[in-house]
Coordinates of C-alpha atoms and ligand atoms in Angstrom, one line a residue:
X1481 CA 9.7 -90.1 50.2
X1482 CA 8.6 -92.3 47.1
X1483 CA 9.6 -95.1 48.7
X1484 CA 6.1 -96.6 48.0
X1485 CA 3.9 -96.4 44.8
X1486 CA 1.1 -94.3 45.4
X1487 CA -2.3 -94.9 43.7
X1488 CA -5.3 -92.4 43.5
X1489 CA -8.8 -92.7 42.2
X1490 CA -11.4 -89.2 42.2
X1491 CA -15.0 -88.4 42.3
X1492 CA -15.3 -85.6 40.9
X1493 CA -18.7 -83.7 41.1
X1494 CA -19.8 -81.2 38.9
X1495 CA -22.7 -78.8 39.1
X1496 CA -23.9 -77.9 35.4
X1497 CA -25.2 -75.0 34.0
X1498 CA -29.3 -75.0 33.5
X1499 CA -32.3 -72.8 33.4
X1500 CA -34.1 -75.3 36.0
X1501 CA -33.2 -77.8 38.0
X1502 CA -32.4 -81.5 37.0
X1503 CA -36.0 -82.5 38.3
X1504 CA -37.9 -79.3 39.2
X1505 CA -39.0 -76.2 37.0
X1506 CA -36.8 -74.7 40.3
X1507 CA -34.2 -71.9 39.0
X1508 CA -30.6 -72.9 38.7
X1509 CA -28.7 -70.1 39.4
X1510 CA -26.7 -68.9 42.2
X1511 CA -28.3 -66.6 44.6
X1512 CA -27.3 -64.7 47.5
X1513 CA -30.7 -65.2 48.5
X1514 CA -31.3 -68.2 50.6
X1515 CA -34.2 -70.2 49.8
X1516 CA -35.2 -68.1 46.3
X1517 CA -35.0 -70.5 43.8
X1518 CA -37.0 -73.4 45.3
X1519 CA -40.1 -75.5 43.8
X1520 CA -42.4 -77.6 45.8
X1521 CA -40.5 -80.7 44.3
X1522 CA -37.2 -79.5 46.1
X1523 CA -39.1 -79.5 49.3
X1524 CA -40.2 -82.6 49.0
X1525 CA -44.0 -81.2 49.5
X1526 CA -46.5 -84.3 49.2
X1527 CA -47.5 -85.5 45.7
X1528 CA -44.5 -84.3 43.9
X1529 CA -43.4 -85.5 40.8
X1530 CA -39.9 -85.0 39.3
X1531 CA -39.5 -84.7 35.8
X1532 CA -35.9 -84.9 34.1
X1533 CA -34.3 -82.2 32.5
X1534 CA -33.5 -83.1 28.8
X1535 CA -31.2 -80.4 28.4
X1536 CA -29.0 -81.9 31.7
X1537 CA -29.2 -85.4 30.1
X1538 CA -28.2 -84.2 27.1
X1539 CA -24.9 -82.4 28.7
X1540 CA -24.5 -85.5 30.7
X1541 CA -24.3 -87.9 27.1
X1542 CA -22.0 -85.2 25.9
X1543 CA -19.6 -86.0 28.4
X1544 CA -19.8 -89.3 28.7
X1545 CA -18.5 -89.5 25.1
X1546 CA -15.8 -87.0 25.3
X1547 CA -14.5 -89.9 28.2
X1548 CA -14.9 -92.2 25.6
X1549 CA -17.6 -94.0 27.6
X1550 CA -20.7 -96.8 27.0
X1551 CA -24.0 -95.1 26.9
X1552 CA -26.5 -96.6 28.0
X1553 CA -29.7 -97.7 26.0
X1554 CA -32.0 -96.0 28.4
X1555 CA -32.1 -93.1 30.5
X1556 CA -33.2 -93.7 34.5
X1557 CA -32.7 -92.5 37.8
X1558 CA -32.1 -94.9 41.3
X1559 CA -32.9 -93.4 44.5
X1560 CA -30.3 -93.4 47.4
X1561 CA -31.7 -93.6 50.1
X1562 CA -30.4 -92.2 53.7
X1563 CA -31.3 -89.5 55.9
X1564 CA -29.8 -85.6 56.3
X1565 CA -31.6 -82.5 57.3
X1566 CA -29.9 -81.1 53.7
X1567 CA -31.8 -83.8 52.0
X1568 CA -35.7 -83.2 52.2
X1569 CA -36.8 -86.5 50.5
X1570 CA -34.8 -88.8 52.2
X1571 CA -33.4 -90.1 49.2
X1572 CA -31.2 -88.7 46.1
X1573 CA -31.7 -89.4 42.5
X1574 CA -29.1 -90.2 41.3
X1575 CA -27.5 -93.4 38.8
X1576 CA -26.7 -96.7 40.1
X1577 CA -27.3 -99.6 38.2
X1578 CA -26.9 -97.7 34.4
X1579 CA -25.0 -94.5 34.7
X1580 CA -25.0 -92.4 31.8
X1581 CA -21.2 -93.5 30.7
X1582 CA -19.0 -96.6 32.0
X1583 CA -15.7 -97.9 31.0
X1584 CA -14.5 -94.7 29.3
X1585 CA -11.1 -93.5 29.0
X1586 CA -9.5 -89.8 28.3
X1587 CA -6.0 -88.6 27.5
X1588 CA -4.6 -86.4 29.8
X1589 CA -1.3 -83.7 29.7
X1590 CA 1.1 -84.3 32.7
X1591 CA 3.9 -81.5 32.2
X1592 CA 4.7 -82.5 28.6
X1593 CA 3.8 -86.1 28.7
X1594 CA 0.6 -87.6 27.8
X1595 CA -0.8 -90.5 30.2
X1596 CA -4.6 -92.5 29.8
X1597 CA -6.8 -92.1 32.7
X1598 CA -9.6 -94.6 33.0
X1599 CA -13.1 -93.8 34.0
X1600 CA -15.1 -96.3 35.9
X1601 CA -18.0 -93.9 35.7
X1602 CA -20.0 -90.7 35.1
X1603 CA -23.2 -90.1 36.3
X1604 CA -26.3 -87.6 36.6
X1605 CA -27.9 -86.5 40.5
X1606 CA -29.1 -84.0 41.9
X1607 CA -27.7 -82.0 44.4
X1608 CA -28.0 -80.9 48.1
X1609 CA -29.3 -78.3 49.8
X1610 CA -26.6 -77.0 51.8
X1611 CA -25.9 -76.1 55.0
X1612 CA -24.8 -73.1 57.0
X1613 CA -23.8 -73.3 60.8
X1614 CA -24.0 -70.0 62.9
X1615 CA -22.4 -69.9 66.7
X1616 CA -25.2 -72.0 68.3
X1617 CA -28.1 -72.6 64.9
X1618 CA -27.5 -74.4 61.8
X1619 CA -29.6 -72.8 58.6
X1620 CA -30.9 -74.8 55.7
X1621 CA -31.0 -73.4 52.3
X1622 CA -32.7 -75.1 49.6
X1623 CA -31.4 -73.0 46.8
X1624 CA -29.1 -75.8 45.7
X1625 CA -31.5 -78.9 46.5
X1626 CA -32.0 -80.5 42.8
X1627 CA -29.1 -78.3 41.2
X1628 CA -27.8 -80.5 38.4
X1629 CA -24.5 -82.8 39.1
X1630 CA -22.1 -84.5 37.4
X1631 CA -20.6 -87.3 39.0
X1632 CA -17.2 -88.8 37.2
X1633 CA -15.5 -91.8 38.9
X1634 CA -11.8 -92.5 37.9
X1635 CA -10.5 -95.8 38.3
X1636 CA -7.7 -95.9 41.1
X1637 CA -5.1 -95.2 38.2
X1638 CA -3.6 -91.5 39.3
X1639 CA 0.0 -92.2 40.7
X1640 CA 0.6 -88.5 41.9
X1641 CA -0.8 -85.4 43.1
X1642 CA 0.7 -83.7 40.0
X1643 CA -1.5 -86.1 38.3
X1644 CA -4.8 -86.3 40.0
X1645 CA -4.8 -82.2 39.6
X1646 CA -4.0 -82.4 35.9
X1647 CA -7.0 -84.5 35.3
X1648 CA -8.9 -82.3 37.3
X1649 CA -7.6 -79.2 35.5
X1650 CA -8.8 -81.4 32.5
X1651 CA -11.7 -82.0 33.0
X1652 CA -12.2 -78.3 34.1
X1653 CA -11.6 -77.2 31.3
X1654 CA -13.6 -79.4 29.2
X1655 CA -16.6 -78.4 31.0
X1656 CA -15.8 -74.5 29.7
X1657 CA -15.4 -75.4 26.3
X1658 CA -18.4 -77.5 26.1
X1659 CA -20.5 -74.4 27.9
X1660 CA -21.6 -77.7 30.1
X1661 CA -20.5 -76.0 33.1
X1662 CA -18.6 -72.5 34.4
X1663 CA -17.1 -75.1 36.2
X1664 CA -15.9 -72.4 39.3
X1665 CA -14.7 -73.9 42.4
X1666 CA -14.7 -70.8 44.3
X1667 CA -18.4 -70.9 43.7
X1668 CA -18.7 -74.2 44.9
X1669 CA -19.6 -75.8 41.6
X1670 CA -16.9 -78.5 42.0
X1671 CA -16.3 -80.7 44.7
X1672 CA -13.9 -83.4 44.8
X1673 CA -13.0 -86.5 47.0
X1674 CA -9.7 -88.3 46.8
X1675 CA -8.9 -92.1 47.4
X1676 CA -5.4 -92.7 48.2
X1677 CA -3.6 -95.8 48.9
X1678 CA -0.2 -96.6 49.1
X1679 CA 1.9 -100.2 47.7
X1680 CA 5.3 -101.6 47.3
X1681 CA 6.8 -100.8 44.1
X1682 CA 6.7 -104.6 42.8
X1683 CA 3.4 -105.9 44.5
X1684 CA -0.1 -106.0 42.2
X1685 CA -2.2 -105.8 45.3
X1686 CA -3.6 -102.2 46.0
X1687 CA -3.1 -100.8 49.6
X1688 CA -5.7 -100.1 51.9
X1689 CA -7.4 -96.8 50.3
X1690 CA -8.5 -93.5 52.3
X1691 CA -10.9 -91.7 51.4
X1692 CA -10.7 -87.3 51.8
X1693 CA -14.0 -86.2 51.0
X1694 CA -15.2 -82.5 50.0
X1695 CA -12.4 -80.7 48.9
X1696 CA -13.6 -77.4 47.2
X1697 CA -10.3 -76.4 45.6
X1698 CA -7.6 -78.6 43.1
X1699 CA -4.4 -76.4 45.3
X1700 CA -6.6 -78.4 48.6
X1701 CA -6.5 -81.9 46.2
X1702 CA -3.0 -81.7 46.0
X1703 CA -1.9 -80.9 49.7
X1704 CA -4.7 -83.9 51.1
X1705 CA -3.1 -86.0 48.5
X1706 CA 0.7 -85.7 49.7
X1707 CA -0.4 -85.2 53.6
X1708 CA -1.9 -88.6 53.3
X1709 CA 0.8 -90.4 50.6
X1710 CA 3.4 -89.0 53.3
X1711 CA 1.1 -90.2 56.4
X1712 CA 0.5 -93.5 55.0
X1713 CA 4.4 -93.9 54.1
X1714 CA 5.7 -93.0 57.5
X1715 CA 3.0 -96.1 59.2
X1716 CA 4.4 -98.0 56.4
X1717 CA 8.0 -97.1 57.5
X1718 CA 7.4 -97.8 61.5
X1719 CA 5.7 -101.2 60.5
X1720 CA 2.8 -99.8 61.7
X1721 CA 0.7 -99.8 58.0
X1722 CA -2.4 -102.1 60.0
X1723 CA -3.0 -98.6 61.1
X1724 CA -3.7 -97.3 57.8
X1725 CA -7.8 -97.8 57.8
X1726 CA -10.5 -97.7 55.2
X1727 CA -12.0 -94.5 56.6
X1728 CA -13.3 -91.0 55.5
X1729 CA -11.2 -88.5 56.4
X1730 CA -11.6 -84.4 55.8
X1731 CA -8.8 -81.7 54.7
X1732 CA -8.0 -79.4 57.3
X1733 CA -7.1 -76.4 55.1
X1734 CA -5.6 -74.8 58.0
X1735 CA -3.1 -77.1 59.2
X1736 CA -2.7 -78.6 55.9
X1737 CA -3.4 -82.1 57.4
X1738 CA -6.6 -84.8 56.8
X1739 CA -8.8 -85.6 59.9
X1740 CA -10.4 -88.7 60.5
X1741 CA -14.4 -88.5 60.0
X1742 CA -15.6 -91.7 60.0
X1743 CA -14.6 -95.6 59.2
X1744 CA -15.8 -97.1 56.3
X1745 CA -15.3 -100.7 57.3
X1746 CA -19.2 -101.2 57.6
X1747 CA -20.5 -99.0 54.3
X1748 CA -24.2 -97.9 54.5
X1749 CA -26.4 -99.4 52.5
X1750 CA -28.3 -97.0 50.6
X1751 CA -31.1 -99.4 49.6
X1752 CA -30.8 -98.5 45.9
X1753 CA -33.9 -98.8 43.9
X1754 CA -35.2 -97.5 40.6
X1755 CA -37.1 -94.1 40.9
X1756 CA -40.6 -95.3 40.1
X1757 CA -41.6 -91.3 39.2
X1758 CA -39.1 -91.0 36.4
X1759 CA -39.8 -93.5 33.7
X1760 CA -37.6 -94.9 31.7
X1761 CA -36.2 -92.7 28.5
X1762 CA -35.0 -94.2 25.5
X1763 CA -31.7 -92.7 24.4
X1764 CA -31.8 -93.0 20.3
X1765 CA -28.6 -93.6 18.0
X1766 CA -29.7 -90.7 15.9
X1767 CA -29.5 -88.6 19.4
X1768 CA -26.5 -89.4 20.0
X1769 CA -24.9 -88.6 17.0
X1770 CA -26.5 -85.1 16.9
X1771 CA -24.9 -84.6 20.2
X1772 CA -21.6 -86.2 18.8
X1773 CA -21.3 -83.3 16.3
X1774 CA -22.0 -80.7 18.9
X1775 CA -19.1 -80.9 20.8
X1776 CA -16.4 -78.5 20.2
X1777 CA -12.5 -78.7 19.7
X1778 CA -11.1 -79.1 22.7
X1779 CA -8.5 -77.7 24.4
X1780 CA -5.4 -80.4 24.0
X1781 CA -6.4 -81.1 20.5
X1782 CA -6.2 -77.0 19.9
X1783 CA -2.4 -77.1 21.4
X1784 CA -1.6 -79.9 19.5
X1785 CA -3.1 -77.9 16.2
X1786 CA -1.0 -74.8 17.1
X1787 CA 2.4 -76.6 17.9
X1788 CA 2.3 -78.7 15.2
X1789 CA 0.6 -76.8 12.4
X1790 CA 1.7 -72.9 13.7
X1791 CA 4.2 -73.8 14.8
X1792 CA 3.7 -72.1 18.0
X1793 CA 5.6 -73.0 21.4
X1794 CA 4.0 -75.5 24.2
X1795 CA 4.1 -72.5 26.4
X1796 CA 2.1 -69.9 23.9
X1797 CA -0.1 -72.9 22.4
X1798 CA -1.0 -73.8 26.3
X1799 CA -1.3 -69.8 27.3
X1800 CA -3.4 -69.7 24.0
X1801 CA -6.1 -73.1 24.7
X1802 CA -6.3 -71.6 28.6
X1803 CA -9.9 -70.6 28.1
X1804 CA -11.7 -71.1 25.2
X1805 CA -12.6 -68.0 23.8
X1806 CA -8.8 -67.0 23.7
X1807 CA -8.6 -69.8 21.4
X1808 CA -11.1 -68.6 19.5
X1809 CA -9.4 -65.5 19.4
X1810 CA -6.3 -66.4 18.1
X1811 CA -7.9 -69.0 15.3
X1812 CA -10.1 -65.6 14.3
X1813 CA -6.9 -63.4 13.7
X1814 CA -5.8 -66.4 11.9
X1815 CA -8.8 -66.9 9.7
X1816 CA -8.5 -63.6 9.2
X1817 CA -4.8 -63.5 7.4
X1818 CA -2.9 -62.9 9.9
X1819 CA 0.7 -64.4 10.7
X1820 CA 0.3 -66.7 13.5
X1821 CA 2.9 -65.7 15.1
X1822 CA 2.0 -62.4 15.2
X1823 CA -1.2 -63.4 16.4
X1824 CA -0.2 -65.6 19.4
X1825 CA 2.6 -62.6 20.1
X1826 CA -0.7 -59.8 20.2
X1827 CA -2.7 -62.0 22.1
X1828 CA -0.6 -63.4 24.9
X1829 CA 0.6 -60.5 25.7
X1830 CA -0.7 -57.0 24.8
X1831 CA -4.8 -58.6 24.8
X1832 CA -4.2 -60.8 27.4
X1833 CA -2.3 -58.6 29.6
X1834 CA -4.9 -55.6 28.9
X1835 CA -7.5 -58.2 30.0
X1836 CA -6.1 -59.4 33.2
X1837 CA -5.3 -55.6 33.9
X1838 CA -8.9 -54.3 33.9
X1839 CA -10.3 -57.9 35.3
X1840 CA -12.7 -58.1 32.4
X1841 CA -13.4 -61.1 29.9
X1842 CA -12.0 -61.3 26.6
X1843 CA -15.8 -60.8 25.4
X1844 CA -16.2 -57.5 26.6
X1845 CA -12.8 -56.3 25.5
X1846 CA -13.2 -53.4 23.0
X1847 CA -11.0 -54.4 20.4
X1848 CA -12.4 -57.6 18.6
X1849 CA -10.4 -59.7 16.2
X1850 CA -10.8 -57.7 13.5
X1851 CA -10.2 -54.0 14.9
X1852 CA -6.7 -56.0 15.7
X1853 CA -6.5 -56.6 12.4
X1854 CA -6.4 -52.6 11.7
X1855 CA -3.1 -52.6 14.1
X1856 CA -1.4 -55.1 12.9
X1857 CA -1.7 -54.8 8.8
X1858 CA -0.7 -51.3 9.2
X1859 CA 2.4 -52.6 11.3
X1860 CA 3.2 -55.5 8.5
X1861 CA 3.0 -52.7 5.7
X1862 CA 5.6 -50.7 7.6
X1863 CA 3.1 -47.6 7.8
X1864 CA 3.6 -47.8 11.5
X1865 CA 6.7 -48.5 13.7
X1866 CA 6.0 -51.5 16.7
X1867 CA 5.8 -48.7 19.4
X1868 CA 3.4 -47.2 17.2
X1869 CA 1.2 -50.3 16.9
X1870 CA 1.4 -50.5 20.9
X1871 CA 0.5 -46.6 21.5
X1872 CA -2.4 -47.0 19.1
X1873 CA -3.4 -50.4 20.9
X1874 CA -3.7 -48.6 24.0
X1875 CA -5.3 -45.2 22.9
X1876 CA -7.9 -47.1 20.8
X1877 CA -8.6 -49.5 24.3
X1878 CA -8.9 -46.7 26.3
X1879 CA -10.6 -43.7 24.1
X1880 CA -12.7 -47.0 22.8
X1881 CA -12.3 -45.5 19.1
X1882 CA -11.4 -47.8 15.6
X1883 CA -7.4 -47.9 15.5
X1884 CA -7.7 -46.7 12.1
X1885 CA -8.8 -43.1 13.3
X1886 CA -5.7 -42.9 14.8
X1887 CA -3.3 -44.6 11.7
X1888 CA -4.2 -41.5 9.2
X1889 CA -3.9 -38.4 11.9
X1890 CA 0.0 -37.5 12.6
X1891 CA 0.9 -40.5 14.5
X1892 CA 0.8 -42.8 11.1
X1893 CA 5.0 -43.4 10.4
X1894 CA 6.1 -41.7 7.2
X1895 CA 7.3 -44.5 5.2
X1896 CA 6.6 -42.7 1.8
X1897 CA 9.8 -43.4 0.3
X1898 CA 9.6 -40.8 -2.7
X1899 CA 8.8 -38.3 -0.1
X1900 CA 11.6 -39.4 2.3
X1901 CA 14.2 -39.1 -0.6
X1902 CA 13.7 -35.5 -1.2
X1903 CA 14.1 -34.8 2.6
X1904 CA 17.2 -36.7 2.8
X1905 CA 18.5 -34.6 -0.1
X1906 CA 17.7 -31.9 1.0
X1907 CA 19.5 -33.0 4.4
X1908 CA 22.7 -34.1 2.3
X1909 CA 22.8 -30.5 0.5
X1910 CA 22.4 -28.5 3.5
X1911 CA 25.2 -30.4 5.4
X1912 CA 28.6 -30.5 3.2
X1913 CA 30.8 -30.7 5.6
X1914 CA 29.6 -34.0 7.2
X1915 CA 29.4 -35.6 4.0
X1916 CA 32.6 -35.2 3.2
X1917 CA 34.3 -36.1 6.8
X1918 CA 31.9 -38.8 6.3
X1919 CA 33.1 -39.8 3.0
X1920 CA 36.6 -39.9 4.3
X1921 CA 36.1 -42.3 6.6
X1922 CA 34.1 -41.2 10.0
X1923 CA 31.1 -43.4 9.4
X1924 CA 30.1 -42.6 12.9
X1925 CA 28.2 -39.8 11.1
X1926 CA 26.0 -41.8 9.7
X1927 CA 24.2 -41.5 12.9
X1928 CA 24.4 -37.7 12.7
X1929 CA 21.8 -37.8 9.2
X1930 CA 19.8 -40.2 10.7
X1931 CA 19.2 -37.9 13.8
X1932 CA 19.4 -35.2 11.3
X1933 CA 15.9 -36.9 9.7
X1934 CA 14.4 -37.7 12.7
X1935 CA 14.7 -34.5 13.6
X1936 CA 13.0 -33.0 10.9
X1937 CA 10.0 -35.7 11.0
X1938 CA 9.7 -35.3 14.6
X1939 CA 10.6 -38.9 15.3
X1940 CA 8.2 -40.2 12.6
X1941 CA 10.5 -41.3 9.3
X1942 CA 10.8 -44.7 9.2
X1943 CA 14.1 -45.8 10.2
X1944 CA 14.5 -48.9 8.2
X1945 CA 13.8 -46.6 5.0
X1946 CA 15.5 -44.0 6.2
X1947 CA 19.0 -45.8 6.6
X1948 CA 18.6 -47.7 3.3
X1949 CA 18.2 -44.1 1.5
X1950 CA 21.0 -42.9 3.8
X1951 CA 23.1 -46.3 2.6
X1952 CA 22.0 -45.3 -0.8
X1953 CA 22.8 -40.9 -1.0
X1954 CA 26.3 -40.8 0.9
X1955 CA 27.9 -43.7 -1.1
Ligands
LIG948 P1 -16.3 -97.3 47.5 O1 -17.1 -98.5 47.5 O2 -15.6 -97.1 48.8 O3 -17.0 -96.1 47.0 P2 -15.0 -97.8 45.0 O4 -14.2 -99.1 44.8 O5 -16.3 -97.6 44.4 O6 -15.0 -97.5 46.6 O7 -14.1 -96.6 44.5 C1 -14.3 -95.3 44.9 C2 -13.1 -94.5 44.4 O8 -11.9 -95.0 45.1 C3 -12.8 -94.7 42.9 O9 -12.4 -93.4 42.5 C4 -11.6 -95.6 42.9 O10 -10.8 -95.4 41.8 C5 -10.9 -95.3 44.1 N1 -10.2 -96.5 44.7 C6 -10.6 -97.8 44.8 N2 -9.6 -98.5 45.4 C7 -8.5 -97.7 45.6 C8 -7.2 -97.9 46.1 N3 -6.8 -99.1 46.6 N4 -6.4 -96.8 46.2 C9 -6.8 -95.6 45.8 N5 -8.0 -95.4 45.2 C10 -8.9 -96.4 45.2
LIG949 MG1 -22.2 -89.7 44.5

């Protein structure tokens, strides 16, 4: 089926996290409520006046220089103007003419390979109010009029759906670690639309490029993307390719296909202007560098860290940099002298699995780095056994108490190796016989005295001690 080269650019829009809206004192926060968190400015009630949200703009330069973008000088808004019941002004803010980044660039992980992915553009809007459609009514809800967006443009440089869902993955999780957004599709926070065009292998012209718009989920991204790559390919193959239209098509989740909207031959023209209610804001050096330092390690630089400074496999390193407070995690039990190894074997899979098990966050998880710490130090002295460790783990999850209230009481191992001598004399002397068949040659007994100790601990002698004083008594 890749007969053809495929090419693929995304808008990807992202709603951000705020206490207001972008241009209203409006709440931002999601409500089951409709029509809760409204101001008169997201009505669109006579006289308003919008007034930007620094703390969005701020989020907004923070990305554009994690994408390696231009900033602009100053900060201002364009209206876009067209008409939709979900749009009370009649125009969007939004950024036209100077967008808060251009011409950026971001290096992306595609299975194990590292490819560039340009950015034409990122820029700051407001959102929609939405819509909801009952049997014979539709329903307007204003809650998420003048919610901040993000809107990032790639250039039409994605040559797969593999591809265009690792960026999005990406950029997902940059979002997370940057707090800029929870970035959660199934609430709707990100949206994307796909452009995908099709070419010969050795031509430079791009094909004619379709656009799916909407898609609420990166597993919908990838099926639109191969629907159309394969529904372009096979008008390609029948010579029918002049069939192949600019147009706006929708993914049918049900059938798995795209469905033809609209064309886009004749675009509307929004009549962009500059938003004379939002002056102009100047967007200082000295600002940007104080928003430069702010932004954390991210999650491909972490992996990197771990695989080629721990050590630690792609697979742990990527379960590890997942979200970002399991990275922070790990790097705590590290900071805090533990192997990493150890640390990446705890985490990935006795905390993580506990987490995923009782559907909670890593934050509210009883045991914090440094109760771990109690679990595993007594495990590296060898005063408990690694099933030990792993019953304490759990006890101390469930009964919520300090592992070490469980490491003195009778489960601790005895490891005492004074104390373990005397019982294994005392073992040797009460069992003549087996020492000397043992002696002469049925070494198979050795497994006898170890039972024989075990026995008399009540599984709790340490069995690497116990066989090297074993080793050292029946020579
Ligand atoms: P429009 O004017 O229709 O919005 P743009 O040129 O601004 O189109 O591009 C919008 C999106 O489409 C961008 O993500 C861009 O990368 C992508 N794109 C442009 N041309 C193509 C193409 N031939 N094939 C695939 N994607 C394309
Ligand atoms: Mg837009």
């Amino acid at each position: 089926m890749n007969k053809y080269k495929a090419v693929i650019g995304l808008e990807m829009h992202c709603e951000l996290k705020s206490n207001s809206k972008v241009f209203s004192s409006g709440r931002n926060s999601y409500n089951e409520i409709p029509n809760d968190n409204i101001s008169p400015v997201d009505m669109a009630f006579p006289g308003i006046l919008p007034v930007v949200n620094k703390k969005c703009v701020h989020d907004a330069l923070m990305m554009s220089m994690i994408l390696n973008c231009k900033q602009p000088e100053y900060m201002y808004f364009d209206r876009k103007n067209y008409y939709y019941p979900d749009l009370p002004k009649g125009y969007q803010i939004t950024q036209n003419t100077e967008p808060v980044g251009v011409d950026g660039e971001i290096t992306i992980e595609v299975g194990e390979k590292l490819i560039p992915v340009k950015i034409h553009d990122i820029h700051l809007e407001e959102d929609a109010a939405s819509l909801d459609h009952y049997y014979d009514t539709s329903c307007i809800d204003y809650n998420r009029a003048g919610v901040p967006l993000l809107e990032l443009v790639t250039e039409p440089c994605l040559h797969s759906a593999e591809e265009a869902v690792a960026f999005l993955e990406h950029m997902r999780s940059i979002y997370k670690y940057c707090g800029i957004s929870e970035a959660d599709t199934k609430k709707g926070q990100i949206r994307c639309d796909v452009n995908v065009s099709i070419m010969d292998e050795d031509v430079t012209e791009l094909g004619t490029k379709v656009e799916v718009k909407n898609i609420n989920s990166f597993g919908n991204v990838f099926d639109a993307i191969n629907y159309e790559i394969k529904r372009q390919s096979e008008l390609k193959d029948q010579g029918r390719y002049d069939e192949v239209e600019q147009e706006t098509r929708r993914f049918d989740e049900e059938s798995g296909t795209t469905i033809r909207m609209r064309s886009k031959v004749d675009a509307l023209d929004y009549k962009y202007f500059v938003d004379p209610n939002l002056p102009k804001y100047k967007i200082t050096p000295e600002w940007l560098a104080e928003i430069k330092r702010e932004i954390p390690a991210l999650a491909l630089e972490r992996k990197q860290k771990y695989i080629n400074e721990y050590n630690l496999s792609s697979y742990d390193a990527s379960v590890i940099v997942k979200e970002k407070e399991y990275a922070e995690y790990f790097e705590e039990l590290v900071n805090l002298g533990i192997d990493v190894k150890t640390a990446s074997n705890w985490l990935t899979t006795q905390v993580l699995g506990e987490i995923n098990r009782e559907n909670i966050s890593l934050a509210e998880f009883y045991l914090t780095p440094s109760l771990m710490k109690q679990i595993i130090d007594a495990q590296s002295r060898g005063t408990i056994s690694s099933k030990q460790a792993k019953e304490i783990f759990y006890k101390a999850v469930e009964e919520k108490k300090e592992p070490k209230t469980y490491l003195n009481s009778d489960n601790a191992q005895l490891s005492d190796r004074d104390e373990l001598t005397k019982l294994i004399t005392e073992i040797i002397n009460n069992n003549p016989e087996q020492v000397s068949q043992y002696k002469s040659g049925k070494t198979n007994l050795f497994d006898y005295f170890v039972g024989q100790v075990m026995k008399n601990t009540r599984g709790k002698a340490n069995p690497v001690i116990t066989k090297e004083i074993l080793n050292d008594l029946l020579k």
